[in-house]
């Protein structure tokens, strides 16, 4: 048996319940992982909010897609992204269904080796944000010499975009609320506040213009300012304003896009390695017991904290 968090209907965090589930033995190509930490992402509560439909047949809805833990059982022919998997391996689970659990049965290709240098909480919260960040930078072809505007540069995804863009040699201008300016400066970005007057503030710090823009927020302000400043809208990408992207004809990533999924999967091992070597950091803002999933989701929706929330089973 294992305890898992599920959404029992569509709505706010109050629909989340902790229930017991039977766990079958791993079949061929499957791995059983005892979870040490679970990454929390906004998509986790959006999926039961009704924003992506209210298909009753999907209930109770398993929650979460990423975790870190120890392999406790392995089916035949279980080969992960990093090679064969053995009992006792410390691993990262990525792209799983129902990662909010004490134990999780996953396909072997959802498992990557966890570098010893990464603690459980960071490892658990790493790949959604890093994979998304990488995907955006590839989409706008950010490279050395570019000036890149990042909307939401202090957020989970945005803070990795900033760090990876700097590592590519770009000049980075990033938006955040005033309290987050120091965090952005630490990563080498020029911080500016979002809100009224954003266009003028970007022009003031980038008199020669910008070459690319990455929107991790999804507001009309972020999209409008970017479109106004860019000469080529193919160099704007959003991870949240999907309707604007479709209507205005610029790229979005994620949201079920198979090209994004493929690109992120290919990059995962390298991103884990880079994080393990300290090339970029993932900040963990707060941990919660798995039993407090509903509280974690309510806080994440309300406070947009600087850093990741992590659940501990
Ligand atoms: N498409 C994909 O593949 C994909 C993947 C991951 C996430 N997402 C989506 O991307 C969004 C961000 O995810 P996340 O994990 O990075 O969330 P997060 O850690 O909560 O970060 C959100 C960021 O948005 C900023 N923000 C909030 N309100 C703002 C406003 N009015 N104007 C400008 N910035 C504002 C916050 O800045 P301050 O804290 O400085 O106020 C914060 O940096 C979510 O909607 C999530 O569902 C999409």
mmCIF file of C-alpha atoms and ligand atoms in Angstrom:
data_model
loop_
_atom_site.group_PDB
_atom_site.id
_atom_site.type_symbol
_atom_site.label_atom_id
_atom_site.label_comp_id
_atom_site.label_asym_id
_atom_site.label_seq_id
_atom_site.Cartn_x
_atom_site.Cartn_y
_atom_site.Cartn_z
ATOM 1 C CA UNK A 1 0.000 0.000 0.000
ATOM 2 C CA UNK A 2 0.989 3.608 -0.421
ATOM 3 C CA UNK A 3 -0.521 6.932 0.600
ATOM 4 C CA UNK A 4 -1.203 9.283 -2.308
ATOM 5 C CA UNK A 5 -2.778 12.703 -2.806
ATOM 6 C CA UNK A 6 -5.621 12.884 -5.332
ATOM 7 C CA UNK A 7 -8.246 15.411 -6.411
ATOM 8 C CA UNK A 8 -11.642 13.869 -5.752
ATOM 9 C CA UNK A 9 -13.539 16.453 -7.846
ATOM 10 C CA UNK A 10 -12.867 19.670 -9.787
ATOM 11 C CA UNK A 11 -12.403 22.873 -7.821
ATOM 12 C CA UNK A 12 -9.993 24.544 -5.401
ATOM 13 C CA UNK A 13 -7.420 22.891 -3.087
ATOM 14 C CA UNK A 14 -10.245 21.729 -0.802
ATOM 15 C CA UNK A 15 -10.925 18.856 -3.264
ATOM 16 C CA UNK A 16 -7.523 17.275 -2.488
ATOM 17 C CA UNK A 17 -7.599 14.170 -0.295
ATOM 18 C CA UNK A 18 -4.947 11.762 0.967
ATOM 19 C CA UNK A 19 -5.957 8.145 0.296
ATOM 20 C CA UNK A 20 -4.416 4.653 0.464
ATOM 21 C CA UNK A 21 -3.706 2.782 -2.747
ATOM 22 C CA UNK A 22 -2.611 -0.790 -3.416
ATOM 23 C CA UNK A 23 0.750 -1.099 -5.168
ATOM 24 C CA UNK A 24 1.367 -3.920 -7.636
ATOM 25 C CA UNK A 25 4.886 -5.330 -8.094
ATOM 26 C CA UNK A 26 6.822 -3.726 -10.968
ATOM 27 C CA UNK A 27 6.072 -5.352 -14.339
ATOM 28 C CA UNK A 28 8.721 -5.591 -17.068
ATOM 29 C CA UNK A 29 10.166 -2.150 -17.762
ATOM 30 C CA UNK A 30 8.790 -0.677 -14.524
ATOM 31 C CA UNK A 31 10.485 0.604 -11.379
ATOM 32 C CA UNK A 32 9.121 1.116 -7.853
ATOM 33 C CA UNK A 33 10.502 4.213 -6.139
ATOM 34 C CA UNK A 34 10.226 5.100 -2.442
ATOM 35 C CA UNK A 35 9.723 8.833 -2.612
ATOM 36 C CA UNK A 36 11.803 11.213 -0.460
ATOM 37 C CA UNK A 37 10.577 14.525 -1.912
ATOM 38 C CA UNK A 38 8.004 15.725 -4.463
ATOM 39 C CA UNK A 39 8.174 18.818 -6.678
ATOM 40 C CA UNK A 40 5.086 21.055 -6.651
ATOM 41 C CA UNK A 41 4.197 22.991 -9.806
ATOM 42 C CA UNK A 42 1.288 25.325 -10.668
ATOM 43 C CA UNK A 43 0.062 22.820 -13.286
ATOM 44 C CA UNK A 44 -0.635 20.352 -10.447
ATOM 45 C CA UNK A 45 -3.550 22.433 -9.121
ATOM 46 C CA UNK A 46 -4.541 23.815 -12.538
ATOM 47 C CA UNK A 47 -5.319 20.269 -13.708
ATOM 48 C CA UNK A 48 -8.109 19.859 -11.123
ATOM 49 C CA UNK A 49 -9.217 23.507 -11.235
ATOM 50 C CA UNK A 50 -11.449 22.924 -14.253
ATOM 51 C CA UNK A 51 -9.261 25.138 -16.483
ATOM 52 C CA UNK A 52 -8.333 22.088 -18.576
ATOM 53 C CA UNK A 53 -11.800 20.502 -18.643
ATOM 54 C CA UNK A 54 -13.908 18.608 -16.152
ATOM 55 C CA UNK A 55 -13.857 15.020 -17.402
ATOM 56 C CA UNK A 56 -15.453 13.144 -14.475
ATOM 57 C CA UNK A 57 -13.980 9.841 -15.696
ATOM 58 C CA UNK A 58 -10.471 11.139 -14.772
ATOM 59 C CA UNK A 59 -11.473 11.332 -11.077
ATOM 60 C CA UNK A 60 -9.995 10.700 -8.590
ATOM 61 C CA UNK A 61 -7.180 12.539 -10.344
ATOM 62 C CA UNK A 62 -3.617 11.511 -9.379
ATOM 63 C CA UNK A 63 -1.480 14.593 -8.679
ATOM 64 C CA UNK A 64 2.096 15.559 -9.460
ATOM 65 C CA UNK A 65 4.658 14.695 -12.104
ATOM 66 C CA UNK A 66 8.081 14.846 -10.457
ATOM 67 C CA UNK A 67 9.830 13.452 -7.401
ATOM 68 C CA UNK A 68 13.108 12.085 -6.088
ATOM 69 C CA UNK A 69 13.631 8.876 -4.147
ATOM 70 C CA UNK A 70 15.243 5.465 -3.839
ATOM 71 C CA UNK A 71 14.532 2.478 -6.087
ATOM 72 C CA UNK A 72 13.042 -0.346 -3.978
ATOM 73 C CA UNK A 73 12.021 -2.834 -6.688
ATOM 74 C CA UNK A 74 12.769 -3.278 -10.390
ATOM 75 C CA UNK A 75 10.916 -5.194 -13.121
ATOM 76 C CA UNK A 76 12.731 -7.085 -15.873
ATOM 77 C CA UNK A 77 14.589 -5.064 -18.500
ATOM 78 C CA UNK A 78 14.292 -1.798 -16.597
ATOM 79 C CA UNK A 79 16.618 0.547 -18.473
ATOM 80 C CA UNK A 80 16.456 4.232 -17.523
ATOM 81 C CA UNK A 81 17.733 7.338 -19.303
ATOM 82 C CA UNK A 82 21.052 6.873 -17.467
ATOM 83 C CA UNK A 83 21.367 3.084 -18.075
ATOM 84 C CA UNK A 84 20.245 -0.037 -16.144
ATOM 85 C CA UNK A 85 18.448 0.602 -12.834
ATOM 86 C CA UNK A 86 19.106 -1.301 -9.602
ATOM 87 C CA UNK A 87 17.505 -1.492 -6.162
ATOM 88 C CA UNK A 88 19.079 1.175 -3.939
ATOM 89 C CA UNK A 89 19.702 3.688 -6.754
ATOM 90 C CA UNK A 90 18.952 7.296 -5.828
ATOM 91 C CA UNK A 91 16.854 8.663 -8.667
ATOM 92 C CA UNK A 92 14.831 11.543 -10.031
ATOM 93 C CA UNK A 93 11.379 10.687 -11.386
ATOM 94 C CA UNK A 94 10.214 12.969 -14.192
ATOM 95 C CA UNK A 95 7.044 13.087 -16.271
ATOM 96 C CA UNK A 96 5.248 10.597 -14.028
ATOM 97 C CA UNK A 97 1.529 10.442 -13.260
ATOM 98 C CA UNK A 98 0.690 10.602 -9.562
ATOM 99 C CA UNK A 99 4.058 11.614 -8.080
ATOM 100 C CA UNK A 100 2.331 12.922 -4.909
ATOM 101 C CA UNK A 101 2.856 9.583 -3.184
ATOM 102 C CA UNK A 102 4.936 7.703 -0.625
ATOM 103 C CA UNK A 103 5.823 5.137 -3.287
ATOM 104 C CA UNK A 104 5.366 5.348 -7.026
ATOM 105 C CA UNK A 105 5.438 2.756 -9.804
ATOM 106 C CA UNK A 106 6.832 4.306 -12.991
ATOM 107 C CA UNK A 107 8.145 3.290 -16.415
ATOM 108 C CA UNK A 108 11.939 2.967 -16.283
ATOM 109 C CA UNK A 109 12.362 5.724 -18.859
ATOM 110 C CA UNK A 110 10.843 8.188 -16.367
ATOM 111 C CA UNK A 111 13.819 7.623 -14.041
ATOM 112 C CA UNK A 112 17.171 9.435 -14.093
ATOM 113 C CA UNK A 113 20.149 9.039 -11.758
ATOM 114 C CA UNK A 114 20.256 11.668 -8.975
ATOM 115 C CA UNK A 115 23.701 13.258 -8.574
ATOM 116 C CA UNK A 116 24.911 12.833 -4.958
ATOM 117 C CA UNK A 117 25.542 16.591 -4.817
ATOM 118 C CA UNK A 118 21.824 17.404 -5.219
ATOM 119 C CA UNK A 119 19.733 17.180 -2.079
ATOM 120 C CA UNK A 120 16.380 15.422 -2.247
ATOM 121 C CA UNK A 121 14.287 18.597 -2.301
ATOM 122 C CA UNK A 122 16.211 20.246 -5.124
ATOM 123 C CA UNK A 123 16.312 17.008 -7.130
ATOM 124 C CA UNK A 124 12.532 16.612 -6.767
ATOM 125 C CA UNK A 125 11.763 20.124 -7.992
ATOM 126 C CA UNK A 126 14.352 20.365 -10.730
ATOM 127 C CA UNK A 127 13.142 19.025 -14.040
ATOM 128 C CA UNK A 128 9.810 20.738 -14.729
ATOM 129 C CA UNK A 129 11.357 24.171 -14.278
ATOM 130 C CA UNK A 130 14.729 23.375 -15.881
ATOM 131 C CA UNK A 131 13.201 21.480 -18.827
ATOM 132 C CA UNK A 132 10.756 24.307 -19.476
ATOM 133 C CA UNK A 133 13.477 26.948 -19.195
ATOM 134 C CA UNK A 134 15.710 25.065 -21.628
ATOM 135 C CA UNK A 135 12.797 24.639 -24.052
ATOM 136 C CA UNK A 136 12.109 28.399 -24.106
ATOM 137 C CA UNK A 137 15.761 29.286 -24.717
ATOM 138 C CA UNK A 138 16.025 26.803 -27.583
ATOM 139 C CA UNK A 139 12.764 28.106 -29.081
ATOM 140 C CA UNK A 140 13.990 31.714 -29.265
ATOM 141 C CA UNK A 141 17.546 30.545 -30.113
ATOM 142 C CA UNK A 142 19.020 32.671 -27.320
ATOM 143 C CA UNK A 143 22.752 32.989 -27.758
ATOM 144 C CA UNK A 144 25.817 35.009 -26.932
ATOM 145 C CA UNK A 145 25.413 38.698 -27.705
ATOM 146 C CA UNK A 146 21.592 38.644 -27.508
ATOM 147 C CA UNK A 147 19.687 40.900 -25.145
ATOM 148 C CA UNK A 148 16.904 38.751 -23.704
ATOM 149 C CA UNK A 149 13.886 40.068 -21.787
ATOM 150 C CA UNK A 150 12.561 37.532 -19.252
ATOM 151 C CA UNK A 151 9.107 38.138 -17.778
ATOM 152 C CA UNK A 152 8.859 36.642 -14.278
ATOM 153 C CA UNK A 153 12.608 36.228 -13.799
ATOM 154 C CA UNK A 154 12.357 35.392 -10.093
ATOM 155 C CA UNK A 155 9.822 32.574 -10.546
ATOM 156 C CA UNK A 156 10.440 28.839 -10.621
ATOM 157 C CA UNK A 157 10.895 28.677 -14.402
ATOM 158 C CA UNK A 158 12.031 32.294 -14.823
ATOM 159 C CA UNK A 159 14.966 32.025 -12.422
ATOM 160 C CA UNK A 160 16.359 29.079 -14.415
ATOM 161 C CA UNK A 161 15.754 30.904 -17.718
ATOM 162 C CA UNK A 162 17.800 33.820 -16.375
ATOM 163 C CA UNK A 163 20.672 31.600 -15.233
ATOM 164 C CA UNK A 164 20.784 29.502 -18.426
ATOM 165 C CA UNK A 165 20.526 32.611 -20.633
ATOM 166 C CA UNK A 166 23.469 34.182 -18.791
ATOM 167 C CA UNK A 167 25.413 30.932 -19.233
ATOM 168 C CA UNK A 168 24.797 31.229 -22.997
ATOM 169 C CA UNK A 169 26.417 34.678 -22.907
ATOM 170 C CA UNK A 170 23.240 36.745 -23.266
ATOM 171 C CA UNK A 171 22.531 40.070 -21.589
ATOM 172 C CA UNK A 172 19.401 39.486 -19.492
ATOM 173 C CA UNK A 173 16.746 41.973 -18.412
ATOM 174 C CA UNK A 174 14.218 40.375 -16.089
ATOM 175 C CA UNK A 175 10.954 41.516 -14.521
ATOM 176 C CA UNK A 176 9.988 40.866 -10.913
ATOM 177 C CA UNK A 177 8.453 42.681 -7.975
ATOM 178 C CA UNK A 178 10.877 44.993 -6.153
ATOM 179 C CA UNK A 179 11.630 42.520 -3.300
ATOM 180 C CA UNK A 180 13.106 40.110 -5.859
ATOM 181 C CA UNK A 181 15.542 42.549 -7.476
ATOM 182 C CA UNK A 182 18.546 41.345 -5.475
ATOM 183 C CA UNK A 183 17.896 37.745 -6.447
ATOM 184 C CA UNK A 184 17.922 38.758 -10.114
ATOM 185 C CA UNK A 185 21.115 40.789 -9.720
ATOM 186 C CA UNK A 186 22.771 37.775 -8.085
ATOM 187 C CA UNK A 187 22.136 35.818 -11.315
ATOM 188 C CA UNK A 188 23.596 38.659 -13.381
ATOM 189 C CA UNK A 189 20.313 40.041 -14.727
ATOM 190 C CA UNK A 190 19.226 43.686 -14.888
ATOM 191 C CA UNK A 191 16.067 43.744 -12.734
ATOM 192 C CA UNK A 192 12.991 45.845 -13.554
ATOM 193 C CA UNK A 193 9.563 45.900 -11.950
ATOM 194 C CA UNK A 194 6.556 44.667 -13.880
ATOM 195 C CA UNK A 195 3.370 46.771 -13.940
ATOM 196 C CA UNK A 196 2.372 50.079 -15.501
ATOM 197 C CA UNK A 197 5.181 51.753 -17.444
ATOM 198 C CA UNK A 198 7.037 48.472 -18.146
ATOM 199 C CA UNK A 199 7.634 49.339 -21.809
ATOM 200 C CA UNK A 200 9.429 52.581 -20.886
ATOM 201 C CA UNK A 201 11.480 50.859 -18.195
ATOM 202 C CA UNK A 202 12.699 48.204 -20.658
ATOM 203 C CA UNK A 203 13.563 50.903 -23.223
ATOM 204 C CA UNK A 204 15.514 52.789 -20.565
ATOM 205 C CA UNK A 205 17.752 49.809 -19.726
ATOM 206 C CA UNK A 206 17.961 48.496 -23.323
ATOM 207 C CA UNK A 207 18.331 51.588 -25.522
ATOM 208 C CA UNK A 208 19.490 49.399 -28.448
ATOM 209 C CA UNK A 209 16.401 47.169 -28.134
ATOM 210 C CA UNK A 210 15.981 43.501 -27.281
ATOM 211 C CA UNK A 211 16.613 40.445 -29.453
ATOM 212 C CA UNK A 212 14.361 37.890 -27.745
ATOM 213 C CA UNK A 213 11.709 37.707 -25.023
ATOM 214 C CA UNK A 214 10.612 34.842 -22.783
ATOM 215 C CA UNK A 215 7.267 35.106 -21.022
ATOM 216 C CA UNK A 216 6.873 32.879 -17.957
ATOM 217 C CA UNK A 217 3.903 34.864 -16.625
ATOM 218 C CA UNK A 218 1.199 34.956 -19.281
ATOM 219 C CA UNK A 219 -0.162 38.477 -18.763
ATOM 220 C CA UNK A 220 -1.222 40.723 -21.660
ATOM 221 C CA UNK A 221 1.322 43.203 -20.356
ATOM 222 C CA UNK A 222 4.201 40.745 -20.840
ATOM 223 C CA UNK A 223 3.017 39.794 -24.330
ATOM 224 C CA UNK A 224 2.204 43.353 -25.489
ATOM 225 C CA UNK A 225 5.500 44.821 -24.294
ATOM 226 C CA UNK A 226 7.455 42.001 -25.949
ATOM 227 C CA UNK A 227 5.613 42.330 -29.288
ATOM 228 C CA UNK A 228 6.129 46.077 -29.247
ATOM 229 C CA UNK A 229 9.882 45.739 -28.720
ATOM 230 C CA UNK A 230 10.741 42.804 -30.962
ATOM 231 C CA UNK A 231 11.251 43.012 -34.704
ATOM 232 C CA UNK A 232 10.796 39.239 -35.125
ATOM 233 C CA UNK A 233 7.897 37.723 -33.146
ATOM 234 C CA UNK A 234 9.328 34.230 -33.658
ATOM 235 C CA UNK A 235 11.803 35.308 -30.966
ATOM 236 C CA UNK A 236 9.042 35.666 -28.357
ATOM 237 C CA UNK A 237 7.943 32.529 -26.535
ATOM 238 C CA UNK A 238 5.383 32.039 -23.777
ATOM 239 C CA UNK A 239 4.840 29.184 -21.353
ATOM 240 C CA UNK A 240 1.479 30.478 -20.122
ATOM 241 C CA UNK A 241 -0.306 32.815 -22.611
ATOM 242 C CA UNK A 242 -1.399 30.063 -24.996
ATOM 243 C CA UNK A 243 -4.397 31.956 -26.371
ATOM 244 C CA UNK A 244 -2.311 35.040 -27.116
ATOM 245 C CA UNK A 245 0.328 32.881 -28.810
ATOM 246 C CA UNK A 246 -2.299 31.298 -31.074
ATOM 247 C CA UNK A 247 -4.041 34.604 -31.847
ATOM 248 C CA UNK A 248 -0.909 36.731 -32.309
ATOM 249 C CA UNK A 249 1.156 34.072 -34.091
ATOM 250 C CA UNK A 250 4.170 33.582 -31.835
ATOM 251 C CA UNK A 251 5.485 30.343 -30.281
ATOM 252 C CA UNK A 252 4.442 28.722 -27.018
ATOM 253 C CA UNK A 253 6.021 25.671 -25.382
ATOM 254 C CA UNK A 254 4.606 22.913 -23.205
ATOM 255 C CA UNK A 255 0.861 22.531 -22.864
ATOM 256 C CA UNK A 256 0.953 19.052 -24.445
ATOM 257 C CA UNK A 257 3.147 20.106 -27.398
ATOM 258 C CA UNK A 258 4.948 16.854 -28.463
ATOM 259 C CA UNK A 259 7.963 18.774 -29.803
ATOM 260 C CA UNK A 260 8.452 20.343 -26.363
ATOM 261 C CA UNK A 261 8.098 16.998 -24.626
ATOM 262 C CA UNK A 262 10.697 15.421 -26.907
ATOM 263 C CA UNK A 263 13.153 18.309 -26.559
ATOM 264 C CA UNK A 264 12.871 18.295 -22.752
ATOM 265 C CA UNK A 265 13.275 14.530 -22.540
ATOM 266 C CA UNK A 266 16.440 14.669 -24.646
ATOM 267 C CA UNK A 267 17.893 17.445 -22.466
ATOM 268 C CA UNK A 268 16.922 15.996 -19.074
ATOM 269 C CA UNK A 269 20.079 14.017 -18.329
ATOM 270 C CA UNK A 270 22.304 16.950 -19.216
ATOM 271 C CA UNK A 271 20.199 19.396 -17.166
ATOM 272 C CA UNK A 272 20.409 17.098 -14.133
ATOM 273 C CA UNK A 273 24.180 16.870 -14.596
ATOM 274 C CA UNK A 274 24.522 20.653 -14.906
ATOM 275 C CA UNK A 275 22.472 21.194 -11.744
ATOM 276 C CA UNK A 276 24.589 18.576 -9.950
ATOM 277 C CA UNK A 277 27.748 20.434 -10.986
ATOM 278 C CA UNK A 278 26.335 23.736 -9.696
ATOM 279 C CA UNK A 279 25.981 25.374 -13.135
ATOM 280 C CA UNK A 280 22.590 26.712 -12.046
ATOM 281 C CA UNK A 281 20.603 26.608 -8.828
ATOM 282 C CA UNK A 282 17.023 25.709 -7.996
ATOM 283 C CA UNK A 283 15.827 27.515 -4.887
ATOM 284 C CA UNK A 284 13.502 25.609 -2.560
ATOM 285 C CA UNK A 285 11.211 28.091 -0.825
ATOM 286 C CA UNK A 286 9.348 25.780 1.554
ATOM 287 C CA UNK A 287 8.555 22.160 2.314
ATOM 288 C CA UNK A 288 5.207 20.700 3.427
ATOM 289 C CA UNK A 289 4.213 17.213 4.579
ATOM 290 C CA UNK A 290 2.367 15.304 1.838
ATOM 291 C CA UNK A 291 -0.684 15.375 4.110
ATOM 292 C CA UNK A 292 -0.715 19.204 3.696
ATOM 293 C CA UNK A 293 -0.899 19.172 -0.106
ATOM 294 C CA UNK A 294 -4.055 21.316 -0.095
ATOM 295 C CA UNK A 295 -2.335 23.969 2.048
ATOM 296 C CA UNK A 296 0.720 23.944 -0.229
ATOM 297 C CA UNK A 297 -1.471 24.473 -3.292
ATOM 298 C CA UNK A 298 -3.474 27.263 -1.642
ATOM 299 C CA UNK A 299 -0.247 29.053 -0.663
ATOM 300 C CA UNK A 300 1.360 28.585 -4.079
ATOM 301 C CA UNK A 301 -1.694 30.095 -5.795
ATOM 302 C CA UNK A 302 -1.831 33.037 -3.400
ATOM 303 C CA UNK A 303 1.764 34.013 -2.649
ATOM 304 C CA UNK A 304 3.907 33.202 -5.728
ATOM 305 C CA UNK A 305 6.915 32.531 -3.458
ATOM 306 C CA UNK A 306 10.496 32.877 -4.683
ATOM 307 C CA UNK A 307 11.460 29.274 -5.166
ATOM 308 C CA UNK A 308 9.919 25.836 -5.297
ATOM 309 C CA UNK A 309 7.485 24.220 -2.922
ATOM 310 C CA UNK A 310 8.314 20.609 -2.089
ATOM 311 C CA UNK A 311 6.166 17.932 -0.425
ATOM 312 C CA UNK A 312 7.707 15.382 1.918
ATOM 313 C CA UNK A 313 5.902 12.022 2.195
HETATM 314 N N1 LIG B 1 4.179 25.574 -20.622
HETATM 315 C C1 LIG B 1 4.917 24.877 -19.776
HETATM 316 O O1 LIG B 1 5.564 23.897 -20.128
HETATM 317 C C2 LIG B 1 4.970 25.292 -18.330
HETATM 318 C C3 LIG B 1 5.882 24.671 -17.461
HETATM 319 C C4 LIG B 1 5.974 25.139 -16.141
HETATM 320 C C5 LIG B 1 5.134 26.167 -15.718
HETATM 321 N N2 LIG B 1 4.223 26.699 -16.599
HETATM 322 C C6 LIG B 1 3.346 27.818 -16.192
HETATM 323 O O2 LIG B 1 4.164 28.982 -16.138
HETATM 324 C C7 LIG B 1 3.753 29.822 -15.094
HETATM 325 C C8 LIG B 1 4.924 30.076 -14.139
HETATM 326 O O3 LIG B 1 5.306 28.874 -13.503
HETATM 327 P P1 LIG B 1 6.373 28.903 -12.314
HETATM 328 O O4 LIG B 1 6.487 27.531 -11.792
HETATM 329 O O5 LIG B 1 7.589 29.625 -12.745
HETATM 330 O O6 LIG B 1 5.550 29.807 -11.260
HETATM 331 P P2 LIG B 1 6.076 30.705 -10.059
HETATM 332 O O7 LIG B 1 7.312 30.136 -9.464
HETATM 333 O O8 LIG B 1 4.879 30.936 -9.198
HETATM 334 O O9 LIG B 1 6.504 32.074 -10.760
HETATM 335 C C9 LIG B 1 5.555 32.975 -11.228
HETATM 336 C C10 LIG B 1 6.262 34.296 -11.540
HETATM 337 O O10 LIG B 1 5.305 35.193 -12.060
HETATM 338 C C11 LIG B 1 5.605 36.481 -11.587
HETATM 339 N N3 LIG B 1 4.382 37.263 -11.614
HETATM 340 C C12 LIG B 1 3.250 37.089 -10.893
HETATM 341 N N4 LIG B 1 2.331 38.012 -11.265
HETATM 342 C C13 LIG B 1 2.913 38.774 -12.214
HETATM 343 C C14 LIG B 1 2.483 39.870 -13.018
HETATM 344 N N5 LIG B 1 1.244 40.390 -12.900
HETATM 345 N N6 LIG B 1 3.344 40.389 -13.912
HETATM 346 C C15 LIG B 1 4.596 39.886 -14.062
HETATM 347 N N7 LIG B 1 5.057 38.834 -13.341
HETATM 348 C C16 LIG B 1 4.226 38.299 -12.447
HETATM 349 C C17 LIG B 1 6.124 36.283 -10.195
HETATM 350 O O11 LIG B 1 6.998 37.352 -9.930
HETATM 351 P P3 LIG B 1 7.253 37.966 -8.450
HETATM 352 O O12 LIG B 1 7.320 36.793 -7.508
HETATM 353 O O13 LIG B 1 8.535 38.690 -8.594
HETATM 354 O O14 LIG B 1 6.060 38.827 -8.175
HETATM 355 C C18 LIG B 1 6.865 34.952 -10.329
HETATM 356 O O15 LIG B 1 8.209 35.212 -10.647
HETATM 357 C C19 LIG B 1 2.551 29.132 -14.440
HETATM 358 O O16 LIG B 1 1.390 29.634 -15.061
HETATM 359 C C20 LIG B 1 2.742 27.665 -14.816
HETATM 360 O O17 LIG B 1 1.540 26.938 -14.830
HETATM 361 C C21 LIG B 1 4.134 26.290 -17.878
#
